[in-house]
Coordinates of C-alpha atoms in Angstrom, one line a residue:
M1 CA 0.0 0.0 0.0
F2 CA 1.2 3.5 -0.9
A3 CA 2.1 5.3 2.3
G4 CA 3.4 8.7 1.1
T5 CA 1.8 11.7 -0.6
A6 CA 1.6 12.2 -4.3
Y7 CA 1.8 15.7 -5.7
G8 CA 1.0 16.6 -9.3
T9 CA 2.6 19.6 -11.1
A10 CA 0.2 21.7 -13.1
L11 CA 1.1 24.1 -15.9
N12 CA 4.5 22.6 -16.6
D13 CA 4.0 22.1 -20.3
R14 CA 5.5 25.0 -22.4
R15 CA 2.8 24.9 -25.0
Q16 CA 0.0 25.0 -22.4
V17 CA 1.5 27.9 -20.6
A18 CA 2.0 29.8 -23.9
A19 CA -1.6 29.2 -24.9
L20 CA -2.9 30.4 -21.5
D21 CA -0.7 33.4 -21.3
P22 CA -3.4 36.0 -22.1
A23 CA -5.7 34.4 -19.4
F24 CA -2.9 34.5 -16.9
R25 CA -2.4 38.3 -17.5
A26 CA -6.0 39.0 -16.9
A27 CA -7.9 38.9 -13.6
P28 CA -7.7 37.2 -11.2
Y29 CA -4.1 36.2 -11.9
K30 CA -2.6 39.3 -13.7
A31 CA 0.7 37.4 -14.2
P32 CA 1.9 33.9 -15.1
P33 CA 2.7 31.6 -12.2
Q34 CA 6.1 32.3 -10.6
A35 CA 6.4 29.1 -8.6
P36 CA 5.4 25.5 -9.2
V37 CA 1.6 24.9 -9.1
L38 CA 1.0 21.7 -7.2
Y39 CA -2.0 19.6 -6.4
V40 CA -2.4 16.5 -4.2
K41 CA -3.4 13.0 -5.4
P42 CA -4.3 11.3 -2.1
G43 CA -3.2 7.8 -1.3
H44 CA -6.5 6.3 -2.4
C45 CA -5.7 7.4 -6.0
V46 CA -2.5 5.4 -6.2
V47 CA -2.6 1.9 -7.6
A48 CA 0.4 -0.2 -8.7
G49 CA 0.9 -2.4 -11.7
R50 CA -1.8 -3.5 -14.2
T51 CA -5.1 -2.1 -13.0
V52 CA -8.7 -1.3 -13.7
I53 CA -9.8 2.4 -13.6
A54 CA -13.4 2.9 -12.9
L55 CA -15.2 5.4 -15.2
P56 CA -17.4 7.5 -12.9
A57 CA -21.2 7.5 -13.6
G58 CA -22.2 10.2 -16.0
C59 CA -18.7 10.5 -17.4
D60 CA -18.1 9.4 -21.0
A61 CA -14.3 9.5 -21.0
L62 CA -11.2 10.2 -18.8
G63 CA -8.1 12.2 -19.5
I64 CA -5.1 10.0 -19.7
A65 CA -2.0 12.0 -18.9
A66 CA 1.2 9.8 -19.1
T67 CA 4.0 11.2 -17.0
V68 CA 6.9 10.4 -14.7
A69 CA 6.7 10.3 -10.9
L70 CA 9.8 11.1 -8.9
Q71 CA 9.8 9.1 -5.7
W72 CA 11.7 10.1 -2.6
T73 CA 13.8 7.6 -0.7
V74 CA 16.1 8.2 2.3
T75 CA 18.7 9.6 -0.1
G76 CA 16.3 11.9 -1.9
P77 CA 14.4 11.8 -5.2
T78 CA 16.4 8.9 -6.6
A79 CA 13.6 6.6 -7.8
V80 CA 11.2 7.1 -10.7
R81 CA 8.1 5.5 -12.1
L82 CA 5.9 5.8 -15.1
A83 CA 2.5 7.1 -14.0
I84 CA -0.9 7.9 -15.5
D85 CA -2.4 11.1 -14.0
V86 CA -6.1 10.2 -14.7
S87 CA -8.7 13.0 -14.5
I88 CA -12.3 13.8 -15.5
P89 CA -11.7 16.4 -18.3
H90 CA -12.1 20.0 -17.0
E91 CA -10.9 23.5 -17.8
S92 CA -11.1 25.4 -14.6
F93 CA -7.9 26.7 -13.1
Y94 CA -9.7 29.0 -10.7
R95 CA -10.5 26.4 -8.1
P96 CA -9.0 23.1 -7.0
A97 CA -10.3 20.3 -9.2
V98 CA -10.6 17.8 -6.4
A99 CA -13.6 15.9 -7.7
E100 CA -12.0 15.7 -11.2
L101 CA -8.5 14.6 -10.0
A102 CA -8.7 12.8 -6.7
R103 CA -10.9 9.8 -7.4
D104 CA -10.1 6.2 -6.3
G105 CA -7.6 4.7 -8.6
F106 CA -6.8 7.9 -10.5
L107 CA -3.0 7.4 -10.3
P108 CA -1.8 4.1 -11.7
V109 CA 2.0 3.8 -11.3
G110 CA 4.5 1.4 -12.7
A111 CA 7.5 -0.3 -11.1
A112 CA 10.2 1.9 -9.6
I113 CA 13.6 2.2 -11.2
R114 CA 16.7 4.2 -10.3
R115 CA 16.5 7.7 -11.7
P116 CA 18.4 7.9 -15.0
A117 CA 20.8 10.7 -15.8
D118 CA 19.0 11.6 -19.1
L119 CA 15.5 11.9 -17.7
D120 CA 15.0 15.4 -19.2
A121 CA 15.0 14.0 -22.7
L122 CA 12.7 11.1 -22.1
E123 CA 9.8 10.5 -24.5
I124 CA 6.7 8.9 -23.1
V125 CA 4.4 7.0 -25.5
T126 CA 0.7 6.3 -24.8
E127 CA -1.2 3.6 -26.7
I128 CA -4.9 2.9 -26.5
D129 CA -6.1 -0.5 -27.7
G130 CA -2.7 -1.1 -29.3
E131 CA -2.6 2.2 -31.3
T132 CA -0.2 5.0 -30.5
V133 CA -2.2 8.0 -29.8
H134 CA 0.2 10.3 -28.0
R135 CA 4.0 11.1 -27.7
W136 CA 5.3 13.6 -25.2
S137 CA 8.9 14.5 -24.3
L138 CA 10.0 15.8 -20.9
S139 CA 12.0 18.3 -22.9
N140 CA 8.7 20.2 -23.2
L141 CA 8.7 20.9 -19.4
V142 CA 8.8 24.6 -18.3
R143 CA 10.8 23.4 -15.3
N144 CA 13.0 20.5 -16.0
V145 CA 13.5 17.8 -13.4
P146 CA 16.4 19.4 -11.4
T147 CA 14.8 22.8 -11.5
L148 CA 11.4 21.5 -10.4
I149 CA 13.0 19.6 -7.5
A150 CA 14.9 22.7 -6.4
D151 CA 11.9 25.0 -6.7
V152 CA 9.6 22.6 -4.7
A153 CA 12.3 22.1 -2.0
A154 CA 12.3 25.9 -1.5
F155 CA 9.0 25.7 0.2
M156 CA 8.4 22.1 1.3
T157 CA 10.3 19.0 2.4
P158 CA 9.2 15.8 0.6
M159 CA 9.5 12.7 2.8
P160 CA 10.6 9.1 1.9
G161 CA 7.8 7.5 -0.1
D162 CA 6.4 10.8 -1.4
M163 CA 6.0 11.2 -5.2
L164 CA 6.1 14.2 -7.4
L165 CA 4.6 14.0 -10.9
V166 CA 6.8 16.2 -13.1
G167 CA 4.0 17.5 -15.3
T168 CA 1.6 16.5 -18.0
A169 CA 1.0 17.3 -21.7
F170 CA -1.7 19.9 -22.4
D171 CA -3.0 17.7 -25.3
R172 CA -3.5 14.6 -23.3
P173 CA -5.7 11.9 -25.0
T174 CA -9.0 10.7 -23.6
A175 CA -10.4 7.1 -23.3
G176 CA -13.8 5.7 -22.5
A177 CA -15.0 2.4 -21.0
G178 CA -13.4 -0.8 -22.3
R179 CA -10.3 0.9 -23.6
R180 CA -6.9 -0.6 -22.8
I181 CA -4.1 1.8 -22.1
R182 CA -0.3 1.1 -22.3
V183 CA 2.3 3.7 -21.4
S184 CA 5.9 3.1 -22.2
A185 CA 9.3 4.9 -22.2
R186 CA 12.8 3.7 -22.9
G187 CA 14.3 2.0 -19.8
F188 CA 11.0 1.7 -17.9
P189 CA 8.7 -1.2 -17.4
A190 CA 5.5 -0.6 -19.4
L191 CA 2.5 0.5 -17.4
E192 CA -0.9 -1.0 -18.4
A193 CA -4.5 -0.2 -17.3
R194 CA -8.0 -0.7 -18.5
I195 CA -11.0 1.6 -18.1
A196 CA -14.2 -0.1 -16.9
A197 CA -17.7 1.3 -16.6
A198 CA -19.0 1.8 -13.1
G199 CA -19.7 -1.5 -11.5
D200 CA -17.6 -3.4 -14.0
G201 CA -14.4 -4.5 -12.3
A202 CA -13.5 -7.3 -14.7

């Protein structure tokens, strides 16, 4: 069972921040974010290995945001996992999207490996039902991995077991009930999941 806290990083895709720049400069923000924008994925979101993601009643599809989770150990953020930051599609940045982001099973994670030196160039591939639907490189991050770690450490102290999602692509794909998802990246064990309609845990 996951015993730490998982934090997501919002607005860390260069293209998303560029597209939202006019909105950031208007009320209520009046300027782009100057520090990492984090949100919490509680422990009940985290599921390891091949898993089934329940599609909430009244929802046609889920956002499938493949990313990397940095995991803290006693020696710091030295482990990494592939992760899927699942969400109910939403557009609001004016309030915490708790109901859309923090559902049971909304953070499948793969097996942990030692953090590679070239993580900032990693390309993550998402397949749905065997078809490649999305590719995203961590080179698109506003804050690369070392910068993100340093900026987060400036105001909080992650504990062993905690995870930090480095960011997600603004153009994440969506998938509905019955779809099978596979996320892969060079050097990582693949991460697989299936979306099931409410009440279907098969």
